[in-house]
Each structure stands twice: as C-alpha cells, then as structure tokens.
Short mmCIF file of C-alpha atoms and ligand atoms in Angstrom, two decimals:
data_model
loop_
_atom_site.label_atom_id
_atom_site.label_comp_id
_atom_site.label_asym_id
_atom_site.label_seq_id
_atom_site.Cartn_x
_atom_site.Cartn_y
_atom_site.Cartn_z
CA UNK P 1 13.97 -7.89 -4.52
CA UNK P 2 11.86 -6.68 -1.25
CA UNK P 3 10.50 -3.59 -1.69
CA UNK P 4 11.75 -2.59 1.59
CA UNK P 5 15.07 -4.05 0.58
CA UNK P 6 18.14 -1.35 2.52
CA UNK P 7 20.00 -0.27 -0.84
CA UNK P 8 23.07 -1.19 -1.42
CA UNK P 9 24.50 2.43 -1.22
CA UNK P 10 24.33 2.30 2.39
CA UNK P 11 27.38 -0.64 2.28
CA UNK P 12 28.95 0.38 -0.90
CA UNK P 13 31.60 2.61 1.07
CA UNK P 14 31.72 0.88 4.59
CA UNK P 15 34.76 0.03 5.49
CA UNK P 16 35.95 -3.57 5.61
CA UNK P 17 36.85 -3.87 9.46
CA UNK P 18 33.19 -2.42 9.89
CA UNK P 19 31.80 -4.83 7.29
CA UNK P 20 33.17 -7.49 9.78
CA UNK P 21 31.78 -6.41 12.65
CA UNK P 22 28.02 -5.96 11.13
CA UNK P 23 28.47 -9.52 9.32
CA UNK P 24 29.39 -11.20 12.70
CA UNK P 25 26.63 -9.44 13.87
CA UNK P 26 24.53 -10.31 11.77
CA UNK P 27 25.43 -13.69 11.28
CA UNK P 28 24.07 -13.93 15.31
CA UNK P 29 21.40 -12.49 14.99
CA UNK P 30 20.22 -14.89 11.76
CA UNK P 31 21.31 -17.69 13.57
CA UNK P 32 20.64 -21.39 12.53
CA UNK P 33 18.33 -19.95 9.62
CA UNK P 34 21.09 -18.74 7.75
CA UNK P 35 23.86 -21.05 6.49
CA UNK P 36 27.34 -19.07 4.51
CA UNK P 37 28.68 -21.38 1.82
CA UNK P 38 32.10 -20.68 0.27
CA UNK P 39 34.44 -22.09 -2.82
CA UNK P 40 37.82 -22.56 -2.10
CA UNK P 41 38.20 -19.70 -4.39
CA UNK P 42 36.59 -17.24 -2.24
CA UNK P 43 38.61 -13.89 -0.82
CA UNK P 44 40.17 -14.74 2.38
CA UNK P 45 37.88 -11.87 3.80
CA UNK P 46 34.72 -13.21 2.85
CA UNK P 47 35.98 -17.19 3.37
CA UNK P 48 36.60 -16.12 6.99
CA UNK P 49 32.77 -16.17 7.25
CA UNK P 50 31.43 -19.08 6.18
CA UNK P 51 29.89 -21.79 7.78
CA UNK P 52 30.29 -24.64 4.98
CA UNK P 53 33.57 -24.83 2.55
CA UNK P 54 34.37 -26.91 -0.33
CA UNK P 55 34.85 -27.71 -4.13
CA UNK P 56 31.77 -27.62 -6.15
CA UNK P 57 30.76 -31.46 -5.79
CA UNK P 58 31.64 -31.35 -1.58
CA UNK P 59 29.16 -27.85 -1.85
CA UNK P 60 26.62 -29.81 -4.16
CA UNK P 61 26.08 -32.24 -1.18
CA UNK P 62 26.15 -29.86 1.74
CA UNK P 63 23.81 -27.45 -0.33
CA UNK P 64 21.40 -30.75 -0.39
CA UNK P 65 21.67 -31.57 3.18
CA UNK P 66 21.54 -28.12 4.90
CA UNK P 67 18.02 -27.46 6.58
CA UNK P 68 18.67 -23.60 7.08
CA UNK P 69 16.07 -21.53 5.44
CA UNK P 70 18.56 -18.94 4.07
CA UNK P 71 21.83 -20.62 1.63
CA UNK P 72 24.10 -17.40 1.27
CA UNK P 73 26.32 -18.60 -1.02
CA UNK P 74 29.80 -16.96 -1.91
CA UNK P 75 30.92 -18.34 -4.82
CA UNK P 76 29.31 -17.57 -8.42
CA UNK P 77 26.10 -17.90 -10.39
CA UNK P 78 26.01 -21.60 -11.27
CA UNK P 79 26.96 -22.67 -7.85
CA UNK P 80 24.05 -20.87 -6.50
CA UNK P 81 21.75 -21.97 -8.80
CA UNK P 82 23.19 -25.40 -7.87
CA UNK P 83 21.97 -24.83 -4.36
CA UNK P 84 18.72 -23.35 -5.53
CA UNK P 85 18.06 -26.63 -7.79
CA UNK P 86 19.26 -29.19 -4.60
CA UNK P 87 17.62 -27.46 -1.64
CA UNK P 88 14.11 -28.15 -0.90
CA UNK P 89 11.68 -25.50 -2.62
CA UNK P 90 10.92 -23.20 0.93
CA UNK P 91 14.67 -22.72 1.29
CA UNK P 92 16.00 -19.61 -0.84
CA UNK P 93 19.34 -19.26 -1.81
CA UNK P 94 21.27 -15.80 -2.11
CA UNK P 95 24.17 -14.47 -4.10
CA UNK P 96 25.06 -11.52 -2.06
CA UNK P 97 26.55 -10.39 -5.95
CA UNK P 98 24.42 -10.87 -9.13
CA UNK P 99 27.50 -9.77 -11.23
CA UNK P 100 29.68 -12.93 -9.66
CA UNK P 101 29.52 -14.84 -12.94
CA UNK P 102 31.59 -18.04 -14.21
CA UNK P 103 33.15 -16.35 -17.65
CA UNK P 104 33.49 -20.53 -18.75
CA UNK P 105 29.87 -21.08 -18.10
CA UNK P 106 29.22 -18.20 -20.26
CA UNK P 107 31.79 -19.88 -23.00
CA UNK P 108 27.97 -22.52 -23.64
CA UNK P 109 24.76 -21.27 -24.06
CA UNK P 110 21.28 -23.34 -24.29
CA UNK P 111 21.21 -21.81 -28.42
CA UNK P 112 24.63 -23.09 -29.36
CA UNK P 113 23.95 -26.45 -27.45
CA UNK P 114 20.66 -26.99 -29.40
CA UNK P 115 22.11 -25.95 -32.45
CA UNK P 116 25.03 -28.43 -32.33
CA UNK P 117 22.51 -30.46 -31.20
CA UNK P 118 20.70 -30.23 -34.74
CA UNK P 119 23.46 -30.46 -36.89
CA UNK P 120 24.46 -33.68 -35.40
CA UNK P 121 21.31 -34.53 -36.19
CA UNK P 122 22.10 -34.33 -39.95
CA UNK P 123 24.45 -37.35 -39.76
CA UNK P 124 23.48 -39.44 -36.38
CA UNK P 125 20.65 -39.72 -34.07
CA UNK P 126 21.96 -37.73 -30.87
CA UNK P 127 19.40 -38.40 -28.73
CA UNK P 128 20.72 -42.31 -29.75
CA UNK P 129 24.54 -42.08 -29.98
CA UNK P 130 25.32 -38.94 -27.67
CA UNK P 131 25.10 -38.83 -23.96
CA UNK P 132 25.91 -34.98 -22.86
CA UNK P 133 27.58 -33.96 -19.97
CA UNK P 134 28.00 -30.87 -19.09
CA UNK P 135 30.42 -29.85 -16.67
CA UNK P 136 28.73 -28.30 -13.30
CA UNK P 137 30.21 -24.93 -14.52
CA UNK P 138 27.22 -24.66 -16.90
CA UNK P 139 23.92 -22.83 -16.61
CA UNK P 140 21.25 -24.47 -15.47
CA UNK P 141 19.06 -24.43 -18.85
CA UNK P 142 22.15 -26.54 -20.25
CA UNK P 143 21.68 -28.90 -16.73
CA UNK P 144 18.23 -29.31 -17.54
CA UNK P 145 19.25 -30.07 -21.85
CA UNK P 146 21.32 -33.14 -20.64
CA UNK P 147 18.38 -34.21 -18.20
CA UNK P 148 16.03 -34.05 -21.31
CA UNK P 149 18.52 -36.08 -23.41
CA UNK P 150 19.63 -39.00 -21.17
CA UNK P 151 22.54 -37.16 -20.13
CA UNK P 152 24.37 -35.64 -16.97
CA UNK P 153 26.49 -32.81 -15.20
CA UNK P 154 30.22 -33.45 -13.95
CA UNK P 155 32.14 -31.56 -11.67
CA UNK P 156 36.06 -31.61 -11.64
CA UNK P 157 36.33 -34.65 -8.45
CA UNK P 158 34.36 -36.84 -10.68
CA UNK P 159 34.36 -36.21 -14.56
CA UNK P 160 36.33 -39.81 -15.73
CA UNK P 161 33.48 -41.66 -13.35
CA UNK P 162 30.51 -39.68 -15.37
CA UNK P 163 32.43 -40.33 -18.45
CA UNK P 164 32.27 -44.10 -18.12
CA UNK P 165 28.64 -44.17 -17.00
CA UNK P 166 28.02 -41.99 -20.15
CA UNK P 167 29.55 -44.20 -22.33
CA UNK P 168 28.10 -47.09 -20.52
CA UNK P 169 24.84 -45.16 -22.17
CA UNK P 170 25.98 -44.48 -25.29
CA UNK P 171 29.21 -44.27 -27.40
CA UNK P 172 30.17 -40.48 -28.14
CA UNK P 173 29.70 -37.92 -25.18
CA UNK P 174 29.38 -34.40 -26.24
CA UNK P 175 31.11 -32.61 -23.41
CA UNK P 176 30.70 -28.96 -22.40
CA UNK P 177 31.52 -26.11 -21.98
CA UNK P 178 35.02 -26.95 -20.34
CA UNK P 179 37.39 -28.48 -22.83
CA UNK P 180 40.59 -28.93 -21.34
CA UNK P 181 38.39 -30.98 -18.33
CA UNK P 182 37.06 -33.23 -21.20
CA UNK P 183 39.91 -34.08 -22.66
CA UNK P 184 41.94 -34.93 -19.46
CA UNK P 185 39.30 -36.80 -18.53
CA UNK P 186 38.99 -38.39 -21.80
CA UNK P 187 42.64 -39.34 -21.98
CA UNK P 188 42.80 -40.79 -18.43
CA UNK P 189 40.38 -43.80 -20.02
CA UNK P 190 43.10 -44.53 -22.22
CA UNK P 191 41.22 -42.16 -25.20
CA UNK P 192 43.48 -40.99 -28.12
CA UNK P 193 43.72 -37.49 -29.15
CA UNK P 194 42.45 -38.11 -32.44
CA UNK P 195 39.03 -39.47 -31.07
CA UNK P 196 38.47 -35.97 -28.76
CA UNK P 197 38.15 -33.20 -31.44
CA UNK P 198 37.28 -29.51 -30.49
CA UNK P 199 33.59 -28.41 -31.46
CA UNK P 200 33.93 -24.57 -32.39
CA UNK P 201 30.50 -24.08 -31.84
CA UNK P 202 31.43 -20.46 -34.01
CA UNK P 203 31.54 -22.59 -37.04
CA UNK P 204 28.98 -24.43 -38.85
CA UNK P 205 28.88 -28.11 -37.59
CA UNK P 206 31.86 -27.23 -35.07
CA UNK P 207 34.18 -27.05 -37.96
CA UNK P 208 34.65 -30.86 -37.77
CA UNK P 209 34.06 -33.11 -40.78
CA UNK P 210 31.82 -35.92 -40.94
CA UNK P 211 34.39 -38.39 -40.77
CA UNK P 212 36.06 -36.47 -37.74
CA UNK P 213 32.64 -36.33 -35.97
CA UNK P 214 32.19 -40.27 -36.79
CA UNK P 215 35.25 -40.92 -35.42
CA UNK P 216 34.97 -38.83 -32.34
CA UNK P 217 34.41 -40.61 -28.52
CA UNK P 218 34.17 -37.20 -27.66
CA UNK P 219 33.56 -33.66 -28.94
CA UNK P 220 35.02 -31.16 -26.97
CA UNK P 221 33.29 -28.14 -26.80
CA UNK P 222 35.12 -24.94 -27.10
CA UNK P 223 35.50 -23.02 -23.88
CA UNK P 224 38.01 -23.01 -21.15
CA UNK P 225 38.88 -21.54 -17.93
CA UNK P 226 40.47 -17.83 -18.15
CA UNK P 227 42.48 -17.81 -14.67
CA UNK P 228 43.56 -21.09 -15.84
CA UNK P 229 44.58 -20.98 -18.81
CA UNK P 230 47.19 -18.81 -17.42
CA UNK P 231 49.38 -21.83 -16.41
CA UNK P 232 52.10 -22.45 -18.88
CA UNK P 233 54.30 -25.76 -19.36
CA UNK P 234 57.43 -23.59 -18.77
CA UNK P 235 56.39 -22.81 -15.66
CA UNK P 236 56.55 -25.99 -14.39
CA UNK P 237 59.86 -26.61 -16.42
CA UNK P 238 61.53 -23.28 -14.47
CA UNK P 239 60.17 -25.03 -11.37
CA UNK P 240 61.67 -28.02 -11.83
CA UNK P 241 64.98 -27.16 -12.60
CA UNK P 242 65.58 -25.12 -9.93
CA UNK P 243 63.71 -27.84 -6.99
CA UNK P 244 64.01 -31.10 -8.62
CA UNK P 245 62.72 -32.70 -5.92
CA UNK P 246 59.84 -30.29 -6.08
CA UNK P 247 56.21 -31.60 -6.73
CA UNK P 248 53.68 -30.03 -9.51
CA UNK P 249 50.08 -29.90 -8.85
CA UNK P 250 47.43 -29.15 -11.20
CA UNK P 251 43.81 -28.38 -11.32
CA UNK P 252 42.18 -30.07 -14.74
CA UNK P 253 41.11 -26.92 -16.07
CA UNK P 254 44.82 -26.20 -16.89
CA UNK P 255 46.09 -27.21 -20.58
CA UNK P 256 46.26 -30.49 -21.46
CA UNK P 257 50.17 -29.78 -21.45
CA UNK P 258 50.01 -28.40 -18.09
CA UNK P 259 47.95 -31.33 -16.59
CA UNK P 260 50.51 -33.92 -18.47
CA UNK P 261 53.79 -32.37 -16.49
CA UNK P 262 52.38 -32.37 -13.46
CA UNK P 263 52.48 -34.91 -10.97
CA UNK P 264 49.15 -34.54 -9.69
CA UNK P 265 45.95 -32.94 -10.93
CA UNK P 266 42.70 -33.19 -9.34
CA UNK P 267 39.89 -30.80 -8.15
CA UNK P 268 40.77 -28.01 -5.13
CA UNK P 269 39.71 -30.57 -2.60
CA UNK P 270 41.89 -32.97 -4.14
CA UNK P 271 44.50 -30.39 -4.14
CA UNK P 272 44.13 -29.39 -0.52
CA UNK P 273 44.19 -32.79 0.82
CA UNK P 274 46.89 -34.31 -1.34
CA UNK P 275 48.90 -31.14 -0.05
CA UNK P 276 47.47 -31.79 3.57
CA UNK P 277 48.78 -35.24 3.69
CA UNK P 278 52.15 -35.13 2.24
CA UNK P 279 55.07 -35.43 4.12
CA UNK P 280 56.66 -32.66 5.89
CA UNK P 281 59.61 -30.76 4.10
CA UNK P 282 57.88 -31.33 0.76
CA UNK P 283 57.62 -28.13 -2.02
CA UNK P 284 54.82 -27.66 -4.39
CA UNK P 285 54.26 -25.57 -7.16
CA UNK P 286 50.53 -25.45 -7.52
CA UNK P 287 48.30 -24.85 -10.35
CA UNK P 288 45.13 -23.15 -9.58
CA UNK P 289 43.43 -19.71 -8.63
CA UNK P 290 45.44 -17.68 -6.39
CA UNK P 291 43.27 -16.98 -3.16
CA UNK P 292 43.49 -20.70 -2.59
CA UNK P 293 47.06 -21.44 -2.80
CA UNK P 294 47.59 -18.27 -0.92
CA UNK P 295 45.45 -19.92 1.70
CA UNK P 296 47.15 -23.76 2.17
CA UNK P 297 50.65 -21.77 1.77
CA UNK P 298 49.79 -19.84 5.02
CA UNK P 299 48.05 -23.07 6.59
CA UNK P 300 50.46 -25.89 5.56
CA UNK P 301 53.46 -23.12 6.93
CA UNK P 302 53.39 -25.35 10.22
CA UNK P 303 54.03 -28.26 8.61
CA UNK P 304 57.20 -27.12 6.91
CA UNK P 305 55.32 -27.12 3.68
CA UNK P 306 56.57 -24.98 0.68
CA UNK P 307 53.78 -23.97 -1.49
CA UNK P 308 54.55 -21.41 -4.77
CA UNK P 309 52.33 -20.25 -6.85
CA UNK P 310 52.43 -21.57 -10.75
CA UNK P 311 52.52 -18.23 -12.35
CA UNK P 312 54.08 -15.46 -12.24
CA UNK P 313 51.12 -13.44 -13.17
CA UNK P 314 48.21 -12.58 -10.79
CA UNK P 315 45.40 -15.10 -11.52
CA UNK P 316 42.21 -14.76 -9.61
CA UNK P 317 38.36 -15.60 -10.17
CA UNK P 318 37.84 -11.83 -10.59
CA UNK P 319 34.62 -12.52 -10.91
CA UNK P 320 33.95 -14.87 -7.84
CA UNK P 321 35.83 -12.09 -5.94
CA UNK P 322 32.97 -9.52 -6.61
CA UNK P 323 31.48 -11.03 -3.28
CA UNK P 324 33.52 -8.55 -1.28
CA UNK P 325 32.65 -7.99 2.37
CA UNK P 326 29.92 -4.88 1.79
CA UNK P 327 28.05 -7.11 -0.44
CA UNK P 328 27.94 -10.31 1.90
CA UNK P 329 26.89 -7.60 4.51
CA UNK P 330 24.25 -5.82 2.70
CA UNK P 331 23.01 -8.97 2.16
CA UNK P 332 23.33 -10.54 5.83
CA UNK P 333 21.15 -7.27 7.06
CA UNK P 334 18.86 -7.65 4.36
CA UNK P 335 17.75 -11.02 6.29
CA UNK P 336 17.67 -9.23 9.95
CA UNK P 337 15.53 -6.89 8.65
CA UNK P 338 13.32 -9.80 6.85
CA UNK P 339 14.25 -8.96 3.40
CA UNK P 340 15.27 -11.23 0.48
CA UNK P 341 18.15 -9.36 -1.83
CA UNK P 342 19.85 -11.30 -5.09
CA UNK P 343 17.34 -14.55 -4.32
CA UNK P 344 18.61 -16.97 -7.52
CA UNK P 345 15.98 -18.98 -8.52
CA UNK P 346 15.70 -21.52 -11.51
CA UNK P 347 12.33 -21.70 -12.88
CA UNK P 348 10.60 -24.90 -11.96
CA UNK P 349 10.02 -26.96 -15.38
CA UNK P 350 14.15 -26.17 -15.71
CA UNK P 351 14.87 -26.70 -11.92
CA UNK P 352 13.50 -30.37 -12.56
CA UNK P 353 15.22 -31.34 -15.00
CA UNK P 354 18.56 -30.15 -13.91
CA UNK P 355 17.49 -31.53 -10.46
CA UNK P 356 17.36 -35.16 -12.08
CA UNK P 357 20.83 -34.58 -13.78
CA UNK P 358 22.44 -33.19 -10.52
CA UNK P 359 21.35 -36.17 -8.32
CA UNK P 360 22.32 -38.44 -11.35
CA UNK P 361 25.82 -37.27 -10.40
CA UNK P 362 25.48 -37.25 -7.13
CA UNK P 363 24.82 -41.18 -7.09
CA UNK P 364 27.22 -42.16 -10.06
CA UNK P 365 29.88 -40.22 -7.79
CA UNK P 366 28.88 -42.05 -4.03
P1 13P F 401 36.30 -27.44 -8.27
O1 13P F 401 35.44 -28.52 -8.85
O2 13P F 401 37.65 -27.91 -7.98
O3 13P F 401 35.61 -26.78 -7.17
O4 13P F 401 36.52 -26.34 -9.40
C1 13P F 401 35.53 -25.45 -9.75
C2 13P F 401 36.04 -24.37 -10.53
O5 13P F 401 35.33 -23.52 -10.99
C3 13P F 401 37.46 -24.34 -10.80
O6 13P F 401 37.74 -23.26 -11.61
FE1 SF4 F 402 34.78 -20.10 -13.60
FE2 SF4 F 402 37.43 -20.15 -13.94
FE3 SF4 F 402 36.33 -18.78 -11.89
FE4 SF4 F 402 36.34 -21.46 -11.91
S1 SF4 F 402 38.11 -20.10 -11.82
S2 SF4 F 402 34.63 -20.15 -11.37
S3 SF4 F 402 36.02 -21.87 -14.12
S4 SF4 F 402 36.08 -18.37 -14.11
#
C-alpha cells in the first residue's frame, strides 16, 4: 500500500448516500484510467457503479481487452487475480476488499494438489494420463500447476468444452476444486457415475482404491459452493406442484440432484439471457445467489416475467458482498489522490504460467 494511502477509517462510517456521491465523483475525476468491473453477484449498490458486468469467462475477456490503467474490480480474490494475470503488466488491478474471498477456492490449495498429485504417482504417470483443470474459482498457484502439467482452467459457460479438449489430451482429468461443476459437466458427455469418484483430498490417496482410481474418467475433487449448496431438490418439487407450468433454472454449482430437475442450468450469463429471451408470461424459479435473481426479478418485471427465488433461506456471496460502497470509495479516492490501495498482484514466474492456462481457455472456448 502507498504510504500516503487515506486510511480506511475515514470511509468506514460514511454513509452510503454519501459513499455515492464521492464514488460518482470520483469515478469523474479518474476518468478513462479507471475501469469498475462487477460479477453478477455483486450488491446492487456497488453493481450500480460499474462500468463492465459479467460472469467470470465474459469478465476474463473484458479484463484482457480493457486499456484503462486502473481494473477496480468488485467481485472476489480469484477474479482479480484473473485480471491481474490477463491485463498487460503496467495496468494494476484493485480489490477495493482484501477480505472478499471465494470460500470454494479456498476448498484446493497448491499442497493438497501436489500431494494428490504424488500419490497418483504411485500407480500412474500423471503428468501422462491426467490433464487438470481447475475450475477458474481456484487460486492462481493452482492456475499456474495445470499450466506446468499440460492442463487448463474452466469457468462455469465452458467446463464440458475444456473437458473434451482435456480428454482429447489425455484420458482421466483431475478436476478441482468445484465438484458438483465436474460432475455435471462430466455427465453431460454421456460419463457414468461410477467413472467420476470424489477425491477427499483429507484422506490418504483421496480415499479411493486403486481400482476406483483406474477406473475413474474423472476424480472429483472435494469442494463445493456454500451459497449453493443451499438449493435442495424439494425445492424445486414445492415449485412445481404449485406452477406446473413453471420453469427451473439452475446454476452448475448446485447438487447434481438439483442440476438434474431443472430444466436449465448454465452459468449467470446463461441464466440472465435464457431468462431475457423467454417468452412473456413465463415463471421461473431460479437457482443461484440472491443479489442476482433479485436483480432480473426487478428487470424482467416489464416483461411480465415471474422470477422466485429457489430457497427459502437467504443465500448470498457474503463474502463477495464485503465490497460495500465505503470500500469501493476509499478505494476510488485512493486513485484521485495518486495512491494504489489492495493492488492484487500474482508473482511473475506464477502469473505466466497461469497466463498460458487462462488464454488456453480463452481459445478452446472462442
Ligand atoms: P459464473 O461463471 O456463472 O460467473 O459463476 C461464478 C461463480 O462463482 C458462481 O458461484
Ligand atoms: Fe465462490 Fe460460491 Fe461466492 Fe461463487 S457464490 S464466488 S463459488 S463462494
């Protein structure tokens, strides 16, 4: 941080109509050499501001393309370092919120990839049989792992393409850290249960048995999504019995169970525009983070769209929703006053190699 950085104190108790005055104002004064990216996810009072919106893969290209010299991104850690790793090395990107984490990112770490890594070792050759993919919700140490081993990140729009290029590679894929992801992915190329075990990377050689792990097309790693796992079969079931002509949509981070009685599952942009273009009249009962269905219910209103959430229970991206408007502030002024706060930067050796993996994606995706 600048050492003549203004402390945060100074925003911690603004209030939020103030907040929006000094980030408009802000924002003007910055100009074309700031740029405000947002996840769909994002608090409607922080969304408001931003300049670029999208799912992660839409933000992955616009991060790449954008020429501004500041990428203020409101989202959480990996998606920043995303930008960092895709934006040329002058332009800094800022996470106005170092504690806006991904709690399913943190589910994989670089130690229990390499160790899984090594104990696969004691039956196969990996580096021979295994391309890994790790889903963009990852750290980018385990980005730049699958560039050192032939392998390559995913994002939710695009995980059954990356699967077939992996296994175009070679024939298991060991797939972190999102499991439920995997396996829809994995069952949409016609892959049986059976062949997609769950590596508990808790217990020693994921608790699998040789023959299992022979076997396997894919080893699912252990983690999942906690907003949402919150989406229960009987929701839908509820749902349906009282609209039967109602449609279920699903983001693939819900349960396999979930994602099989719903009608549609795709990413947040897929969700938005398969929303946006239905006809007129229609109901949906959406599966995915709250500030985003709250958002197309309100917008799709004029079309005579009915939108319900999937749960009854609150379930938000707490921690994207640390980016409140005092932090995006603090760190707007910051700039004015020509001071860097929260700059995420991946180290270079790590940056390159996650940098290869990324724009592997990027062109297995086009
Ligand atoms: P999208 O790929 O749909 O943006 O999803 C990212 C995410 O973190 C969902 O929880
Ligand atoms: Fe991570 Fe889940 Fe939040 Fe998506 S919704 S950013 S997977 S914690």
């Amino acid at each position: 941080m600048h050492a003549n950085a203004i402390d945060f104190e100074d925003f911690e108790l603004l209030q939020d109509e103030t907040c929006v005055q000094r980030i408009i104002a802000a924002k003007e004064k910055l100009g074309k050499r700031a740029v405000i990216l947002a996840h769909h996810y994002q608090r409607a009072d922080v969304y408001r501001h931003a300049d670029l919106m999208g799912d992660s893969l839409k933000l992955s290209y616009l991060a790449a393309k954008t020429d501004a010299d500041y990428l203020v991104f409101c989202g959480v850690h990996f998606m920043a370092e995303v930008a960092d790793i895709l934006s040329s090395p002058e332009q800094i990107a800022i996470l106005p919120d170092l504690a806006a984490g991904c709690s399913m990112a943190d589910m994989a770490n670089l130690s229990k990839v390499e160790r899984a890594w090594r104990e696969l070792a004691e039956i196969l050759d990996p580096d021979e049989v295994i391309t890994p993919v790790t889903y963009i919700n990852s750290s980018a140490d385990l980005k730049a792992f699958c560039g050192e081993h032939g392998g390559i990140v995913c994002t939710s729009s695009n995980a059954t393409k990356i699967l077939q290029w992996s296994f175009a590679q070679r024939e298991k894929v060991l797939f972190f850290p999102d499991q439920h992801l995997g396996r829809w992915s994995g069952y949409k190329l016609d892959l049986p249960l059976e062949q997609m075990p769950v590596w508990d990377f808790d217990e020693p050689m994921g608790g699998l048995t040789e023959e299992q792990i022979k076997k396997a097309k894919i080893l699912l790693w252990k983690g999942h999504c906690s907003v949402h796992q919150m989406f229960q079969p009987q929701h839908i079931l509820r749902f349906r019995n009282q609209h039967p002509e109602g449609l279920v949509i699903s983001h693939p981070e819900c349960s396999f169970e979930v994602c099989k009685a719903s009608d549609y599952v795709g990413s947040t942009e897929f969700i938005i525009n398969t929303i946006r273009e239905a006809k007129a009249g229609t109901r949906w009962l959406v599966g995915t983070e709250l500030n985003l269905v709250g958002r197309i219910a309100e917008e799709f209103k004029s079309q005579d769209k009915i939108i319900q959430f999937m749960s009854p229970m609150v379930c938000m991206c707490s921690t994207m929703a640390r980016i409140d408007p005092q932090h995006l502030a603090w760190a707007l002024e910051n700039l004015v006053a020509g001071n860097v706060v929260n700059q995420i930067k991946v180290p270079v050796h790590e940056a390159k190699l996650a940098r290869l993996t990324l724009e592997r994606m990027l062109a297995v995706s086009k």
